[in-house]
mmCIF file of C-alpha atoms in Angstrom:
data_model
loop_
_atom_site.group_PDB
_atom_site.id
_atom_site.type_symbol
_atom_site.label_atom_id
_atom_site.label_comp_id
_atom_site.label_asym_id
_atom_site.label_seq_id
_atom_site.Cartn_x
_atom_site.Cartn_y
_atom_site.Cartn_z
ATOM 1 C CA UNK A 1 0.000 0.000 0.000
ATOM 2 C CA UNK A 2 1.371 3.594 -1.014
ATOM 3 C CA UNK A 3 0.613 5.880 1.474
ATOM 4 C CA UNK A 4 -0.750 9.306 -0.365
ATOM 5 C CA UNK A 5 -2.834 10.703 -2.337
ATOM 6 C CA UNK A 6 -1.873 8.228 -5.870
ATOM 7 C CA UNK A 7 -2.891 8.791 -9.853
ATOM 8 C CA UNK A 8 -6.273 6.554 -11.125
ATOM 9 C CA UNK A 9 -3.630 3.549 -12.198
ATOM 10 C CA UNK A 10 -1.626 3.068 -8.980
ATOM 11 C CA UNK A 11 -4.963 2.361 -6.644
ATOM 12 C CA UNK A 12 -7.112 -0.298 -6.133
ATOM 13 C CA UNK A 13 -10.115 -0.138 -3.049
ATOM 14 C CA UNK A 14 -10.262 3.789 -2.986
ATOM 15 C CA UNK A 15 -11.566 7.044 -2.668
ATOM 16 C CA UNK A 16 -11.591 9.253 -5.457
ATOM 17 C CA UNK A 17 -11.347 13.351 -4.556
ATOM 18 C CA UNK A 18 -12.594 14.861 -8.017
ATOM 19 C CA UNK A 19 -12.483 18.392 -8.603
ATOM 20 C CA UNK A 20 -13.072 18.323 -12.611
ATOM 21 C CA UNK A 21 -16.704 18.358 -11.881
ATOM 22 C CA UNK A 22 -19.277 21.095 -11.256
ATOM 23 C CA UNK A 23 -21.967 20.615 -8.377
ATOM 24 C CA UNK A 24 -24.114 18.377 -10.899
ATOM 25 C CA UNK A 25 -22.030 16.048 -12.698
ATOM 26 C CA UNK A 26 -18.424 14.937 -12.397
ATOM 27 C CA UNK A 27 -16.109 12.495 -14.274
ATOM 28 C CA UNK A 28 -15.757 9.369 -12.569
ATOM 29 C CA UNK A 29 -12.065 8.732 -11.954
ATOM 30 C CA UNK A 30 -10.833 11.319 -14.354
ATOM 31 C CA UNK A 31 -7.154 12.313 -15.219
ATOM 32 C CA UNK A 32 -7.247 15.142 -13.037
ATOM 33 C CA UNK A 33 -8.786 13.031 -9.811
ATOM 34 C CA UNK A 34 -6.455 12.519 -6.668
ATOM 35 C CA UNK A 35 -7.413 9.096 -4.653
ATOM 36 C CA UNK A 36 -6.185 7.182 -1.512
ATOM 37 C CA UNK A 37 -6.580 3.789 -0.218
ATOM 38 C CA UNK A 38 -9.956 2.915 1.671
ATOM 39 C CA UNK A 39 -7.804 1.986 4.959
ATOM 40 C CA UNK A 40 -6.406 5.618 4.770
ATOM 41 C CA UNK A 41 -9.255 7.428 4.223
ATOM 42 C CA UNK A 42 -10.647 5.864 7.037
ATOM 43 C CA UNK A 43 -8.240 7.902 9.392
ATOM 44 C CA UNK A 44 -9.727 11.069 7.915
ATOM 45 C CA UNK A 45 -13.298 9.821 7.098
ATOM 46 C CA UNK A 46 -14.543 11.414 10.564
ATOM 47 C CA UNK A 47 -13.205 15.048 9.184
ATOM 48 C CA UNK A 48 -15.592 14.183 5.740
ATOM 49 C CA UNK A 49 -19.004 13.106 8.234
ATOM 50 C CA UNK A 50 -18.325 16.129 10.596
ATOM 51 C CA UNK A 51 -18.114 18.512 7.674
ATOM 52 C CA UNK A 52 -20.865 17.325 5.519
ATOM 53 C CA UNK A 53 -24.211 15.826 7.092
ATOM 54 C CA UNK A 54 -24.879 14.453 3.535
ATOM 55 C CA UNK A 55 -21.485 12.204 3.435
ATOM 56 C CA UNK A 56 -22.169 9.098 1.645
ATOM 57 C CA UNK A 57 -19.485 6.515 2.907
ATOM 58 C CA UNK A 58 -21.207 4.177 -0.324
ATOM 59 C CA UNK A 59 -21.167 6.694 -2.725
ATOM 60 C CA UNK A 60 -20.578 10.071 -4.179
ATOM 61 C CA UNK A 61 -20.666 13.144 -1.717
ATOM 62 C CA UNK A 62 -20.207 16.779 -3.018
ATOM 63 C CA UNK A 63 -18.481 19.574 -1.280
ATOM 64 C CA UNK A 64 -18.679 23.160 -2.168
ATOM 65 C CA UNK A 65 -17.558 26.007 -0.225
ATOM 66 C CA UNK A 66 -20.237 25.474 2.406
ATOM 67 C CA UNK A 67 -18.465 22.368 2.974
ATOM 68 C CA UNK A 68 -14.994 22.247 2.189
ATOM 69 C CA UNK A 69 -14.593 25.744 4.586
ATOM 70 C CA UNK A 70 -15.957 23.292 7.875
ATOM 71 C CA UNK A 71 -13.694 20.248 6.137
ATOM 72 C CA UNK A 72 -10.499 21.960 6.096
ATOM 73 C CA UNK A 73 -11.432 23.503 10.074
ATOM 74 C CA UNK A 74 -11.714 19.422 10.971
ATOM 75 C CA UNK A 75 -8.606 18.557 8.670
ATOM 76 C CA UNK A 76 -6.459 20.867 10.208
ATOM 77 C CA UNK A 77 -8.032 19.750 14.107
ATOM 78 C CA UNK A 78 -6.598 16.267 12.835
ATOM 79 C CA UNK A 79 -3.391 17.694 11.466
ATOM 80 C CA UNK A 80 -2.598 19.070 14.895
ATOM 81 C CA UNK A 81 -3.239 15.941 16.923
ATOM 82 C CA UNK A 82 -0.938 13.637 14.159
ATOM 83 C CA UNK A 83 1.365 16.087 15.163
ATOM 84 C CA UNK A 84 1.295 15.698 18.535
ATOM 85 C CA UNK A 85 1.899 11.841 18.291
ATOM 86 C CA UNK A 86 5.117 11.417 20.156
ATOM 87 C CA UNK A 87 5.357 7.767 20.401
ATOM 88 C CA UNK A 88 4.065 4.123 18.838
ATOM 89 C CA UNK A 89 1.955 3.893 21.958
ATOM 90 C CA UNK A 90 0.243 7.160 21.087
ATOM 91 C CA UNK A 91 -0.322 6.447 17.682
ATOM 92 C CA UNK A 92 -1.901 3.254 18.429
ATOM 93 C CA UNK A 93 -3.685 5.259 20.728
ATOM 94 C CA UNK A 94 -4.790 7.759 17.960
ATOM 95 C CA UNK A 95 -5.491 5.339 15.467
ATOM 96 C CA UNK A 96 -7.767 2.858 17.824
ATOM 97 C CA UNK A 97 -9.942 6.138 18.669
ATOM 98 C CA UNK A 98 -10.798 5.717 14.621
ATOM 99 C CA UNK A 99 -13.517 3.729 13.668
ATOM 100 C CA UNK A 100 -11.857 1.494 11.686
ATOM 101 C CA UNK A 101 -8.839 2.239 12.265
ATOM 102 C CA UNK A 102 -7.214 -0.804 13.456
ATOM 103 C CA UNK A 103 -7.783 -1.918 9.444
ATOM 104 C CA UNK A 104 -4.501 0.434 9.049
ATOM 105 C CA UNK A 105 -2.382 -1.554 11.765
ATOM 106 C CA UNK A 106 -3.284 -4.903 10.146
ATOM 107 C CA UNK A 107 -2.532 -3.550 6.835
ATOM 108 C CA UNK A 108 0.876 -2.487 8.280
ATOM 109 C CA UNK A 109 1.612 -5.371 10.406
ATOM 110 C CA UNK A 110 1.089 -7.197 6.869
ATOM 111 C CA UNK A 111 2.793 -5.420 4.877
ATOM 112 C CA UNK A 112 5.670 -4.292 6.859
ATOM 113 C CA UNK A 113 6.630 -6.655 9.991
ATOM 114 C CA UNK A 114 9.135 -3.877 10.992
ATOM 115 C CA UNK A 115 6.479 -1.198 10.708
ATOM 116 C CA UNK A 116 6.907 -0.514 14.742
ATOM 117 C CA UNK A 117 10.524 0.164 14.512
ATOM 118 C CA UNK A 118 9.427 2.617 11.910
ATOM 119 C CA UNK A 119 6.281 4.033 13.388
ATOM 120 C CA UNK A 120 7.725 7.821 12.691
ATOM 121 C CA UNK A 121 7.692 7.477 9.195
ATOM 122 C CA UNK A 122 3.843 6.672 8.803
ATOM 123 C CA UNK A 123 2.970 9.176 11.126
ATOM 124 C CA UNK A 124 4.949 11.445 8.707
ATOM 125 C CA UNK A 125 2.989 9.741 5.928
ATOM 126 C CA UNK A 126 0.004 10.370 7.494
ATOM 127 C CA UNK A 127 0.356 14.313 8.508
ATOM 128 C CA UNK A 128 1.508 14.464 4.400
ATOM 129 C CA UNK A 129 -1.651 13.097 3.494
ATOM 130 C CA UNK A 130 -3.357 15.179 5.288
ATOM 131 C CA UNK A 131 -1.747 18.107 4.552
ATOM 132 C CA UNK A 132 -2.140 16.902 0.523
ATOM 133 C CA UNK A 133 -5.956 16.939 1.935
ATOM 134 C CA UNK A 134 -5.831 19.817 3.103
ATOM 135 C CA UNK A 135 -4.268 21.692 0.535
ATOM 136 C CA UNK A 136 -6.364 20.359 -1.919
ATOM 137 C CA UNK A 137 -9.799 21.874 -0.257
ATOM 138 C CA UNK A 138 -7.840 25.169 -0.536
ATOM 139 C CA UNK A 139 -7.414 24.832 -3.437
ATOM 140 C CA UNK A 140 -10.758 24.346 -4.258
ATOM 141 C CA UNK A 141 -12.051 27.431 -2.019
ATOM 142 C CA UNK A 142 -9.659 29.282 -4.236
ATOM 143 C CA UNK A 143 -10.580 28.088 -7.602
ATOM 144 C CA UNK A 144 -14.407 28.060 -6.656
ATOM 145 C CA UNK A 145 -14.241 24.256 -7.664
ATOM 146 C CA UNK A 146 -16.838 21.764 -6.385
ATOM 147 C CA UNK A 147 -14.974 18.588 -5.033
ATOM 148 C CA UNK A 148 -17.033 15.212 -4.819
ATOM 149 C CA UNK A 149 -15.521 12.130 -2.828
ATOM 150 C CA UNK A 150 -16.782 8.872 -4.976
ATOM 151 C CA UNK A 151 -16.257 6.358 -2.585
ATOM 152 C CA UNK A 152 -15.087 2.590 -4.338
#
């Protein structure tokens, strides 16, 4: 599993964040599209619910600028305490406070049977990915861009 926001060909059980839309129509998994793993997302999916009472974990959600402003208030809430991990034990801590968030230790543990020795470095992945989340809803704000998340 790459951890970040990855192109339409490098994913597989995602979430698509697609701002080549408008707020009536978008392009399923276009060019332009940014998407992350399901197991991920999940750390963040909390920011998405808070933000948007209409979040669709089973489908397609849009967020305009009555959203994304309230998203990017709960993305940077989450930014600050990733940052504030200071040890494994407080980022199992942080990460078993997720709903589902104990999918992402058993994807690591998988994946990477050293992961603990290296528990820094995905919760470095993890304040990039939000950060990439973050920027992106700024982005948005700026361009006056509609972004729907097309859950897969």
């Amino acid at each position: 599993m790459k951890l970040g926001l990855l192109n339409r060909e490098e994913v597989f059980n995602f979430v698509e964040f697609n701002i080549t839309g408008n707020s009536e129509i978008y392009f399923k998994c276009d060019s332009e599209s940014k998407f992350l793993n399901i197991d991920l997302f999940n750390i963040f999916v909390g920011c998405f619910e808070r933000s948007n009472h209409l979040y669709d974990f089973y489908g397609a959600t849009k967020f305009n600028s009555r959203n994304l402003i309230p998203l990017i208030n709960e993305l940077k809430e989450n930014l600050n305490k990733i940052n504030n991990i200071n040890s494994l034990e407080e980022l199992r801590e942080y990460l078993s406070s997720i709903f589902l968030g104990k999918n992402l230790f058993e994807e690591l543990e998988r994946r990477d049977k050293n992961w603990k020795s290296r528990w820094r470095a995905y919760a470095r992945k993890l304040i990039q990915i939000n950060q990439s989340l973050i920027n992106l809803c700024e982005e948005c704000v700026a361009e006056e861009r509609t972004m729907w998340v097309i859950n897969f």
